């Protein structure tokens, strides 16, 4: 179930997206001095490979064409992105979205699963790019391979909750900025690991940028206008694929905002739809019975003369994949523009990504 | 048509509700000194009646029971409200909402229409309170009568656009705070008249508090997250009574927010419904064909896998009447709490009312 949630982050709770800024820590420049470079190579300057694996990089034409090492400066060349958890649905969708956005896909990846001691577990073709997928035990090797491709790659993690902490530690020790799309795991520990590192990351359980914008709008309305809907009634219906056993976390987060607006509502009043008849009533397209997140919130006056209705209906995983890629572009832009290491230990969320404006 | 818009402020443009605070002026304490009283009598302390009409106040039992004059201090007694334009649908609905909210209704009112030189035009029964309605030419008399009932009454204006400036001037010279629900007229001049006066007022073309909250939420989302819906499509449908000839002003305001969110949309793409077949499709209850404001905004991704839908559907006038009463309660609270005349010349809007929180 956890792995499934990771692969299908539909309606995962996004409370973290609204975490107060106090949880974000911007570690001041440590005793260790960094070479003052304007390019993103700053992030990588302290990296010493723990493996001296002799990688056959030349197998990959797009890597042969890439300038390597420090000389790979910020010349406007598309950034490199490594997608871990590529064998999952969410990882694959995100890798495709990255290519669509013009990013270059690192042809190495690792998963949360164990594999053989030697060689990749499998090779996956992503729109013509062949990616070698390594097992969990060879993730350090995979990271080294990635860094030989580009020392400024950004990682996307769509693995499994059990791997979240270990992976984050690896990215931090390797000095690789990352976007954590995998849900679950010890989120506080995850934050601390980045805060204590020299890298920056985007950590968000809900990567659907537009859904996060909607949630934030409801929360801002609640904060600004408490009790504006006092006396009104609320009805919430959420429909998801039948494999989703728990109630929608996104619905819970939005309901929390509505309660601040003056609406009385108990979470057990949510109508959760998990079967075909309900899908039809909610107008879920048949092709998406197994991958959708439909939400309807209906707010009405006591006498029913006034009604507000808010819907956010998602089919498939594209919105999450695109939001993840926007988070990557956000990180690349931020790193590009930093001047004095102010991003060390910084954790961003999707609200930060949204505030930055349109990414492409 | 103007009078009709005044009587049915359905979907009037609320751009003023989002006016920058710079248009609100808080006149500093003038040379004229005011007696420092903690009660609301401050606002009235400079008033000298221009009429010494001998009013038969005793005809109205609720007035006999009321403490009069300066001694009518803030003892928690329900406030008095005068509703001008009571002969219109909006005025009558608002008077009823005021009584429902526990306010006392001043038994005098005036309209935008001319009438006989002597005596009221008519008497209107509002939930057992008989209100004498005077013609436009006798509005100063009506104001004097109001002030003999209570020197701390607040006025609600639901007259006609042509009367807006004249009425506002009268309220200001009489030193009576007011809520201007009447739309139209020279709005800038209206603001200036209050700014240059010693009173405060709520001026808002859209009194539906919850609708204003929704509009504000969309605008805040647009300001905070520009381009969040870039590439998405927008479809807008609005349905109103057939007598509404122009396109919904509320829809235009919300579309302006959506455009900042990255959506391309021309105003001529709005679908305006003004006939029965359309009402049925929009599920407007038949009883409200002649008084409703239904709005649907549908935002969808290029491939239609993601859709957001926002609806605000209003039947009748109750929401506007209740919002107007909330604005009155807001003014009364503000006046009650002021300590050094900081409300002189101050114009509030419905955003200010909403920010204050639940009014009752």
XYZ file of C-alpha atoms in Angstrom:
720
model
C 0.000 0.000 0.000
C 2.822 2.368 0.804
C 4.569 1.612 -2.434
C 1.313 2.174 -4.250
C 0.831 5.539 -2.596
C 4.312 6.455 -3.616
C 3.690 5.477 -7.190
C 0.314 7.219 -7.251
C 0.538 10.329 -5.114
C -3.087 11.077 -5.695
C -4.592 13.126 -2.918
C -1.797 12.603 -0.448
C -2.001 15.078 2.398
C -0.235 18.283 1.595
C -0.157 19.757 5.057
C 3.573 20.062 4.652
C 3.060 22.460 1.798
C 1.608 24.855 4.312
C 4.306 24.333 6.909
C 5.322 27.589 8.577
C 8.550 29.042 7.296
C 10.112 28.353 10.676
C 10.552 24.732 9.686
C 12.704 25.833 6.791
C 16.274 26.316 7.828
C 18.855 28.183 5.905
C 22.136 27.016 7.360
C 24.707 29.775 7.434
C 27.991 29.216 5.653
C 29.905 26.640 7.715
C 33.568 26.661 8.643
C 34.308 24.803 5.486
C 34.991 27.367 2.815
C 33.578 27.126 -0.644
C 35.099 28.475 -3.779
C 33.095 31.514 -4.725
C 31.752 30.590 -8.101
C 28.777 32.179 -9.734
C 27.753 28.989 -11.445
C 25.885 26.144 -9.833
C 29.154 24.268 -9.495
C 29.316 25.683 -5.975
C 26.977 22.959 -4.804
C 29.314 20.336 -6.137
C 32.667 21.835 -5.229
C 33.113 19.776 -2.092
C 32.241 16.466 -3.650
C 34.765 13.649 -3.590
C 33.561 10.498 -5.329
C 33.337 7.542 -2.983
C 33.505 5.250 -5.989
C 35.964 5.396 -8.789
C 33.838 3.110 -10.896
C 34.992 3.142 -14.471
C 31.772 4.095 -16.163
C 31.187 3.471 -19.825
C 29.603 6.855 -20.257
C 30.301 6.773 -23.945
C 27.530 4.226 -24.403
C 25.087 7.110 -24.165
C 25.231 9.503 -27.097
C 23.561 12.346 -25.177
C 26.317 12.085 -22.584
C 29.067 12.047 -25.168
C 27.659 15.319 -26.431
C 27.645 16.874 -22.978
C 30.456 18.954 -21.606
C 31.691 17.280 -18.445
C 33.104 18.462 -15.124
C 33.600 22.016 -13.908
C 33.784 23.307 -17.446
C 30.115 22.357 -17.804
C 29.153 25.845 -16.785
C 25.752 27.468 -16.919
C 25.579 28.124 -20.633
C 21.831 27.707 -20.889
C 22.295 24.033 -21.774
C 19.283 21.950 -20.642
C 19.757 20.680 -17.126
C 20.254 17.028 -16.248
C 17.761 15.165 -14.142
C 18.105 11.729 -12.549
C 14.838 9.964 -11.778
C 15.030 7.367 -9.027
C 12.108 4.982 -8.826
C 11.906 4.978 -12.614
C 10.438 1.491 -12.639
C 7.316 2.850 -10.879
C 4.454 4.521 -12.742
C 5.095 7.920 -11.209
C 8.833 7.785 -11.905
C 8.318 6.874 -15.553
C 5.656 9.559 -16.076
C 7.935 12.157 -14.508
C 10.917 11.128 -16.627
C 8.764 11.608 -19.725
C 7.574 14.992 -18.484
C 11.187 16.028 -17.861
C 12.121 15.201 -21.440
C 9.024 17.034 -22.706
C 10.162 20.078 -20.752
C 13.506 19.958 -22.531
C 15.567 18.519 -19.687
C 18.187 15.828 -20.245
C 17.601 12.486 -18.587
C 20.536 10.925 -16.737
C 20.671 7.347 -18.063
C 21.130 5.897 -14.576
C 18.567 5.386 -11.874
C 18.045 3.274 -8.781
C 14.994 1.806 -7.143
C 13.846 0.932 -3.633
C 14.140 -2.771 -4.451
C 17.198 -4.954 -3.868
C 18.903 -6.406 -6.921
C 21.995 -8.323 -8.015
C 25.383 -7.149 -6.781
C 26.606 -6.470 -10.286
C 25.033 -4.668 -13.172
C 21.719 -2.885 -13.402
C 18.447 -4.571 -12.511
C 16.974 -3.594 -15.830
C 17.136 -1.132 -18.665
C 14.146 1.095 -19.315
C 13.547 3.000 -22.519
C 12.147 6.485 -21.898
C 11.273 8.168 -25.163
C 14.431 6.788 -26.756
C 16.717 7.280 -23.758
C 17.875 3.955 -22.335
C 18.168 4.185 -18.574
C 20.012 1.588 -16.477
C 18.115 0.935 -13.271
C 20.168 -0.237 -10.309
C 18.976 -1.981 -7.148
C 18.821 -0.306 -3.741
C 22.152 -1.879 -2.718
C 23.870 -0.216 -5.667
C 22.378 3.218 -5.238
C 25.734 4.798 -4.356
C 27.162 3.429 -7.576
C 24.195 4.829 -9.482
C 24.739 8.249 -7.900
C 28.403 8.183 -8.917
C 27.443 7.324 -12.455
C 24.999 10.220 -12.418
C 27.669 12.626 -11.242
C 30.029 11.503 -13.955
C 27.340 12.476 -16.430
C 26.792 15.859 -14.851
C 27.983 17.447 -11.664
C 24.907 19.658 -11.605
C 22.159 17.099 -12.038
C 19.039 17.370 -9.883
C 17.477 14.176 -8.563
C 13.790 13.303 -8.521
C 12.811 10.632 -6.016
C 9.687 8.552 -6.600
C 10.738 5.399 -4.775
C 9.054 3.927 -1.662
C 8.402 5.393 1.810
C 10.869 2.978 3.419
C 13.665 4.401 1.247
C 12.938 8.105 1.852
C 15.380 8.722 4.708
C 18.205 6.605 3.288
C 17.887 8.204 -0.132
C 17.751 11.741 1.246
C 20.903 11.056 3.269
C 22.629 9.779 0.146
C 21.656 12.852 -1.905
C 22.822 15.142 0.877
C 26.169 13.424 1.377
C 26.665 13.367 -2.396
C 25.770 17.074 -2.534
C 22.977 16.579 -5.038
C 19.862 18.786 -4.841
C 16.682 16.742 -5.027
C 12.921 16.833 -5.364
C 11.275 14.339 -3.015
C 8.003 13.198 -4.556
C 7.886 10.011 -2.495
C 5.377 10.283 0.342
C 5.620 8.671 3.758
C 8.645 8.061 5.913
C 9.716 10.255 8.818
C 9.072 13.716 7.356
C 10.583 15.646 10.256
C 13.783 13.632 10.028
C 13.763 14.188 6.266
C 13.636 17.959 6.829
C 16.441 17.831 9.398
C 18.697 15.837 7.063
C 18.456 18.564 4.417
C 18.665 21.390 6.958
C 21.964 19.949 8.215
C 23.383 19.485 4.715
C 24.912 21.753 2.134
C 22.260 21.171 -0.493
C 18.730 22.380 -1.059
C 15.612 20.398 -1.909
C 11.931 20.593 -2.726
C 9.934 18.329 -0.427
C 6.205 18.081 -1.061
C 3.748 15.244 -0.696
C 1.375 16.823 -3.243
C 3.130 17.668 -6.502
C -0.002 18.702 -8.419
C 0.928 22.390 -8.678
C -2.564 23.572 -9.553
C -4.127 21.474 -6.780
C -1.695 23.006 -4.296
C -2.611 26.475 -5.607
C -6.290 25.723 -5.023
C -5.624 24.373 -1.526
C -3.540 27.420 -0.697
C -6.266 29.763 -1.991
C -8.826 28.109 0.298
C -6.437 28.307 3.243
C -5.618 31.961 2.570
C -9.347 32.756 2.293
C -9.886 31.025 5.653
C -7.057 32.900 7.310
C -8.077 36.258 5.904
C -11.831 35.939 6.337
C -12.503 33.693 9.334
C -16.162 32.820 9.721
C -17.135 34.206 6.288
C -19.328 31.155 5.666
C -20.606 30.854 9.218
C -23.923 29.016 9.356
C -23.419 27.479 5.920
C -23.424 23.708 5.285
C -20.636 21.609 3.723
C -20.826 18.449 1.650
C -17.672 16.698 0.488
C -17.390 13.876 -2.035
C -14.098 12.348 -3.138
C -13.579 9.581 -5.645
C -10.375 7.604 -6.090
C -9.257 4.278 -7.533
C -10.512 1.331 -5.472
C -6.973 0.523 -4.279
C -6.901 3.704 -2.217
C -8.072 2.494 1.171
C -7.822 5.684 3.239
C -9.760 8.936 2.906
C -8.344 11.637 0.655
C -5.673 13.664 2.467
C -6.252 16.596 0.142
C -9.942 16.607 1.065
C -8.997 16.625 4.749
C -6.668 19.585 4.231
C -9.298 21.589 2.319
C -11.958 20.745 4.936
C -9.650 22.145 7.590
C -9.733 25.477 5.709
C -13.511 25.350 5.334
C -13.872 24.809 9.073
C -11.974 28.038 9.695
C -14.475 29.713 7.364
C -17.194 28.812 9.849
C -18.490 25.490 8.529
C -19.184 22.642 10.908
C -18.005 19.339 9.520
C -16.817 15.991 10.844
C -14.398 14.022 8.709
C -16.671 10.971 8.876
C -19.209 12.973 6.866
C -16.988 12.751 3.766
C -18.492 10.606 1.031
C -15.702 8.403 -0.334
C -16.365 6.786 -3.701
C -14.388 3.654 -4.542
C -16.640 1.720 -6.927
C -17.932 1.884 -10.479
C -21.435 3.116 -9.767
C -20.030 6.059 -7.854
C -17.471 6.751 -10.595
C -20.299 7.048 -13.101
C -22.154 9.499 -10.843
C -18.967 11.566 -10.465
C -18.434 11.420 -14.251
C -15.008 9.792 -13.967
C -13.920 8.685 -17.473
C -13.881 4.885 -17.633
C -10.236 4.831 -18.731
C -9.276 6.365 -15.407
C -11.226 4.218 -12.956
C -7.833 2.930 -11.748
C -6.037 6.277 -11.503
C -8.054 9.343 -10.594
C -8.647 11.841 -7.801
C -11.965 13.669 -8.013
C -13.021 16.104 -5.274
C -16.230 18.099 -4.902
C -16.868 20.522 -2.046
C -20.365 22.019 -1.915
C -21.039 24.876 0.460
C -24.638 26.055 0.806
C -26.589 28.559 2.870
C -29.023 27.317 5.529
C -32.010 28.011 3.256
C -30.230 26.606 0.153
C -30.643 29.843 -1.817
C -26.864 30.230 -2.064
C -24.429 27.515 -3.137
C -20.727 27.467 -3.846
C -19.139 24.448 -5.478
C -15.445 23.715 -5.839
C -14.193 20.767 -7.858
C -10.721 19.517 -8.658
C -10.730 16.430 -10.826
C -7.529 14.715 -11.828
C -7.186 11.792 -14.220
C -3.862 9.983 -14.356
C -0.523 11.236 -13.134
C 0.495 13.913 -15.638
C -0.300 16.879 -13.381
C 1.975 15.457 -10.658
C 4.747 14.663 -13.145
C 4.588 18.184 -14.581
C 4.531 19.737 -11.114
C 7.604 17.689 -10.182
C 9.419 18.929 -13.252
C 8.439 22.499 -12.342
C 9.977 21.877 -8.919
C 13.194 20.725 -10.642
C 13.243 23.829 -12.852
C 12.620 25.930 -9.749
C 15.619 24.367 -7.985
C 17.838 24.810 -11.043
C 16.830 28.479 -11.310
C 17.411 29.079 -7.613
C 20.829 27.400 -7.679
C 21.746 29.326 -10.808
C 20.958 32.639 -9.154
C 22.415 32.069 -5.688
C 25.436 34.157 -4.885
C 26.643 33.232 -1.418
C 25.503 29.760 -0.516
C 22.183 30.952 0.864
C 20.529 27.765 -0.350
C 22.538 25.442 1.891
C 20.176 23.320 3.968
C 17.113 25.013 2.503
C 13.896 23.054 2.068
C 11.359 24.454 -0.364
C 7.804 23.288 -0.922
C 5.293 23.606 -3.765
C 4.037 26.939 -2.434
C 7.550 28.293 -2.985
C 7.536 26.839 -6.496
C 4.138 28.429 -7.186
C 5.243 31.806 -5.820
C 8.156 31.835 -8.257
C 5.644 32.078 -11.102
C 5.352 30.158 -14.330
C 8.396 27.909 -14.775
C 8.309 27.535 -18.553
C -32.384 49.653 -15.859
C -30.300 51.591 -13.400
C -33.019 51.472 -10.799
C -33.384 47.779 -11.416
C -29.671 47.221 -10.932
C -29.941 49.091 -7.696
C -32.811 46.981 -6.510
C -31.112 43.775 -7.617
C -27.394 44.110 -7.039
C -26.780 40.733 -8.553
C -23.314 40.382 -10.003
C -22.481 44.037 -10.039
C -18.787 44.558 -10.498
C -16.973 44.546 -7.231
C -13.684 45.940 -8.422
C -14.052 48.563 -5.739
C -13.871 45.866 -3.124
C -10.324 45.313 -4.230
C -9.400 48.987 -4.330
C -5.924 49.583 -2.910
C -5.914 50.972 0.575
C -4.538 54.222 -0.820
C -8.032 55.196 -1.914
C -9.176 54.980 1.668
C -8.515 58.154 3.557
C -8.406 58.495 7.274
C -8.624 62.212 7.919
C -6.511 63.214 10.882
C -8.250 64.956 13.772
C -9.174 68.399 12.496
C -8.851 71.737 14.293
C -12.319 71.256 15.566
C -12.049 69.496 18.894
C -14.359 66.713 19.836
C -15.439 65.767 23.298
C -13.512 62.654 24.201
C -16.223 60.161 24.797
C -15.779 56.450 24.667
C -19.255 55.889 23.320
C -20.312 56.297 19.720
C -21.817 59.679 20.567
C -18.536 61.150 19.343
C -19.755 60.884 15.776
C -22.830 62.844 16.592
C -21.408 65.432 18.939
C -21.151 68.150 16.300
C -24.634 67.694 14.946
C -27.095 70.574 15.078
C -30.546 69.722 13.703
C -31.500 71.795 10.685
C -35.145 70.962 11.287
C -37.011 71.247 14.550
C -39.889 69.203 13.235
C -42.175 68.148 16.045
C -42.125 64.401 15.548
C -44.782 62.169 17.006
C -42.183 59.629 18.054
C -44.547 58.181 20.609
C -46.513 56.541 17.799
C -43.801 53.912 17.655
C -43.620 51.692 20.722
C -40.054 50.577 20.028
C -38.999 54.210 20.060
C -40.827 54.924 23.320
C -38.827 52.117 24.863
C -35.530 53.508 23.605
C -33.313 55.803 25.622
C -32.881 58.995 23.638
C -30.118 61.524 23.189
C -26.603 61.522 24.563
C -27.669 59.333 27.449
C -28.318 56.576 24.921
C -24.869 55.232 25.563
C -23.378 51.967 24.461
C -25.165 49.662 26.853
C -25.299 46.754 24.453
C -28.774 47.807 23.322
C -29.474 46.731 19.717
C -28.403 49.401 17.263
C -30.802 51.399 15.139
C -30.768 51.184 11.382
C -32.543 53.396 8.850
C -33.165 51.797 5.458
C -33.568 54.245 2.598
C -35.055 52.824 -0.566
C -37.321 50.619 1.520
C -39.956 50.564 -1.199
C -37.519 48.656 -3.431
C -37.040 44.881 -3.231
C -33.487 45.134 -1.952
C -34.381 47.719 0.687
C -37.262 45.644 2.024
C -35.207 42.437 2.111
C -32.420 44.248 3.954
C -34.810 45.764 6.504
C -36.101 42.268 7.253
C -32.543 40.934 7.568
C -31.716 43.771 9.974
C -34.637 42.841 12.222
C -33.642 39.165 12.023
C -30.151 40.140 13.162
C -31.652 41.843 16.214
C -31.251 45.437 15.059
C -33.983 48.031 15.595
C -35.555 49.521 12.493
C -35.944 53.304 12.404
C -39.593 53.829 11.392
C -38.678 56.503 8.855
C -37.196 56.118 5.416
C -36.943 58.033 2.175
C -36.824 56.990 -1.448
C -35.271 58.228 -4.676
C -38.714 59.183 -5.956
C -40.375 62.562 -5.568
C -43.537 62.702 -3.485
C -46.021 65.158 -1.957
C -44.687 68.113 0.025
C -46.388 66.978 3.196
C -46.534 63.624 4.896
C -44.941 60.356 3.919
C -45.435 58.809 0.495
C -46.521 55.569 2.049
C -46.304 53.396 5.110
C -44.664 49.997 4.822
C -45.039 47.221 7.347
C -41.765 45.361 7.943
C -42.345 42.375 10.207
C -44.699 44.426 12.366
C -42.711 47.670 12.287
C -44.603 50.402 10.404
C -42.161 52.582 8.506
C -43.117 55.963 7.029
C -41.509 56.387 3.623
C -40.850 59.987 2.517
C -40.195 61.294 -0.987
C -36.808 62.456 -2.190
C -37.749 66.111 -1.572
C -38.389 65.368 2.082
C -35.253 63.349 2.724
C -33.796 65.954 5.106
C -36.973 65.768 7.149
C -36.732 61.969 7.193
C -33.126 62.188 8.374
C -34.143 64.523 11.194
C -36.879 62.146 12.234
C -34.323 59.329 12.226
C -31.986 61.301 14.450
C -34.734 62.045 16.892
C -35.197 58.285 17.208
C -31.521 57.660 17.711
C -28.470 59.800 17.415
C -26.369 56.744 16.627
C -28.385 55.158 13.857
C -26.570 53.781 10.821
C -28.154 54.261 7.394
C -28.451 51.669 4.652
C -28.953 53.092 1.173
C -30.658 50.986 -1.507
C -32.128 53.786 -3.597
C -31.250 54.605 -7.229
C -27.921 55.468 -8.898
C -29.079 59.029 -9.598
C -29.553 59.611 -5.858
C -26.199 58.190 -4.710
C -24.215 61.440 -4.567
C -27.022 63.553 -3.105
C -27.805 60.973 -0.456
C -24.153 60.489 0.508
C -23.774 64.261 0.891
C -26.837 64.360 3.124
C -25.556 61.510 5.352
C -22.177 63.189 5.636
C -23.554 66.626 6.494
C -25.910 65.010 8.987
C -22.990 63.081 10.459
C -24.624 59.692 9.960
C -22.467 56.679 9.075
C -23.892 54.723 6.180
C -23.664 51.567 4.105
C -24.054 52.314 0.407
C -25.564 49.295 -1.293
C -26.828 51.310 -4.245
C -24.656 50.770 -7.326
C -23.876 53.290 -10.051
C -23.352 57.013 -9.755
C -19.957 58.726 -9.658
C -18.056 56.338 -7.379
C -14.919 58.469 -7.138
C -16.964 61.483 -6.087
C -18.796 59.278 -3.612
C -15.466 58.306 -2.030
C -14.293 61.905 -1.880
C -17.490 63.060 -0.169
C -16.908 60.587 2.666
C -13.156 61.241 2.793
C -13.867 64.956 3.322
C -16.480 64.320 6.006
C -16.384 63.441 9.680
C -18.181 60.130 9.266
C -17.232 56.663 8.062
C -19.017 54.414 5.605
C -19.000 51.016 3.920
C -19.211 51.394 0.158
C -19.423 48.221 -1.907
C -21.188 47.374 -5.136
C -21.258 43.657 -4.243
C -22.743 43.038 -0.804
C -22.794 39.224 -1.045
C -20.130 38.660 1.605
C -19.402 35.077 0.613
C -19.203 35.982 -3.093
C -16.720 38.729 -2.249
C -14.701 36.201 -0.195
C -14.588 33.865 -3.205
C -13.568 36.684 -5.549
C -10.859 37.776 -3.152
C -9.560 34.213 -2.816
C -9.218 33.935 -6.607
C -7.479 37.310 -6.771
C -5.104 36.436 -3.938
C -4.303 33.109 -5.638
C -3.548 35.007 -8.849
C -1.324 37.515 -7.092
C 0.554 34.901 -5.101
C 0.905 32.291 -7.829
C 1.053 34.054 -11.199
C 0.952 31.663 -14.132
C 0.036 28.641 -11.965
C -2.548 27.572 -14.568
C -0.487 28.530 -17.584
C -1.535 26.587 -20.665
C -4.892 25.648 -19.165
C -8.243 26.513 -20.799
C -11.085 28.550 -19.291
C -14.832 28.317 -19.873
C -17.213 30.738 -18.181
C -20.993 30.519 -18.041
C -23.176 32.997 -16.165
C -26.941 32.962 -15.857
C -29.079 35.879 -14.667
C -32.673 37.053 -14.895
C -33.597 38.120 -18.427
C -33.840 41.782 -17.383
C -30.079 41.913 -16.861
C -28.848 43.194 -20.203
C -25.113 43.444 -19.569
C -22.580 40.712 -18.854
C -21.954 39.774 -15.239
C -19.527 42.181 -13.598
C -18.584 39.545 -11.030
C -17.669 37.135 -13.828
C -15.492 39.834 -15.401
C -13.698 40.438 -12.097
C -13.046 36.715 -11.536
C -11.862 36.287 -15.144
C -9.362 39.056 -14.543
C -7.888 36.936 -11.726
C -7.856 33.811 -13.890
C -5.961 35.695 -16.589
C -3.219 36.480 -14.081
C -3.093 32.750 -13.352
C -2.025 32.224 -16.953
C -5.302 31.556 -18.738
C -6.022 33.195 -22.070
C -9.577 34.428 -22.278
C -11.499 37.126 -24.105
C -14.585 38.531 -22.419
C -16.667 37.799 -25.515
C -16.091 34.098 -24.837
C -18.367 34.281 -21.778
C -21.582 32.327 -22.235
C -24.415 34.499 -20.881
C -27.690 32.710 -20.195
C -30.858 34.812 -20.154
C -33.626 32.399 -21.134
C -35.569 29.450 -19.773
C -33.829 26.672 -21.676
C -30.483 27.861 -20.386
C -31.846 28.193 -16.847
C -32.881 24.551 -16.947
C -29.403 23.515 -18.108
C -27.837 25.545 -15.284
C -30.339 23.994 -12.822
C -31.741 27.357 -11.748
C -34.848 26.700 -9.605
C -37.939 27.860 -11.491
C -38.993 30.157 -8.646
C -35.834 32.183 -9.197
C -35.854 32.648 -12.963
C -36.456 36.348 -12.268
C -33.811 36.836 -9.550
C -30.672 34.754 -9.692
C -26.947 34.964 -10.351
C -25.335 31.664 -11.313
C -21.640 31.517 -12.271
C -19.538 28.552 -13.399
C -15.832 28.786 -14.175
C -14.256 25.637 -15.605
C -10.484 25.456 -15.895
C -9.011 22.434 -17.668
C -5.606 21.185 -18.740
C -4.715 21.066 -22.457
C -5.281 17.300 -22.583
C -8.446 17.511 -20.423
C -7.077 15.113 -17.798
C -7.290 17.821 -15.138
C -10.294 20.045 -14.459
C -11.121 22.580 -11.809
C -14.642 23.950 -11.478
C -15.788 26.879 -9.397
C -19.452 27.737 -9.015
C -21.249 30.430 -7.069
C -24.989 30.246 -7.439
C -27.257 32.783 -5.794
C -31.064 32.722 -5.741
C -32.890 35.830 -4.575
C -31.490 38.686 -2.535
C -31.011 37.293 0.961
C -27.221 36.927 0.694
C -26.895 40.613 -0.244
C -29.299 41.699 2.500
C -27.395 39.700 5.112
C -24.063 41.009 3.862
C -25.396 44.563 4.109
C -26.463 43.955 7.704
C -23.000 42.542 8.439
C -21.554 45.772 7.053
C -23.818 47.742 9.436
C -22.712 45.617 12.399
C -19.101 46.124 11.297
C -19.568 49.919 11.277
C -21.287 49.880 14.663
C -18.453 47.782 16.138
C -15.803 50.036 14.647
C -17.497 53.209 15.898
C -17.947 51.648 19.314
C -14.255 50.851 19.592
C -12.742 54.043 18.169
C -10.880 56.174 20.652
C -9.623 59.270 18.849
C -11.719 59.946 15.809
C -9.630 57.709 13.565
C -12.726 56.769 11.582
C -13.397 60.272 10.260
C -13.583 60.197 6.471
C -12.838 56.486 6.364
C -14.340 54.343 3.611
C -14.461 50.610 4.230
C -15.380 47.886 1.766
C -16.607 44.302 2.056
C -13.049 42.972 2.262
C -12.658 45.005 5.451
C -15.939 43.576 6.731
C -14.779 40.044 5.899
C -11.401 40.576 7.562
C -13.125 41.547 10.787
C -14.424 37.979 11.039
C -17.863 36.639 11.744
C -20.197 39.499 12.675
C -22.788 37.564 14.666
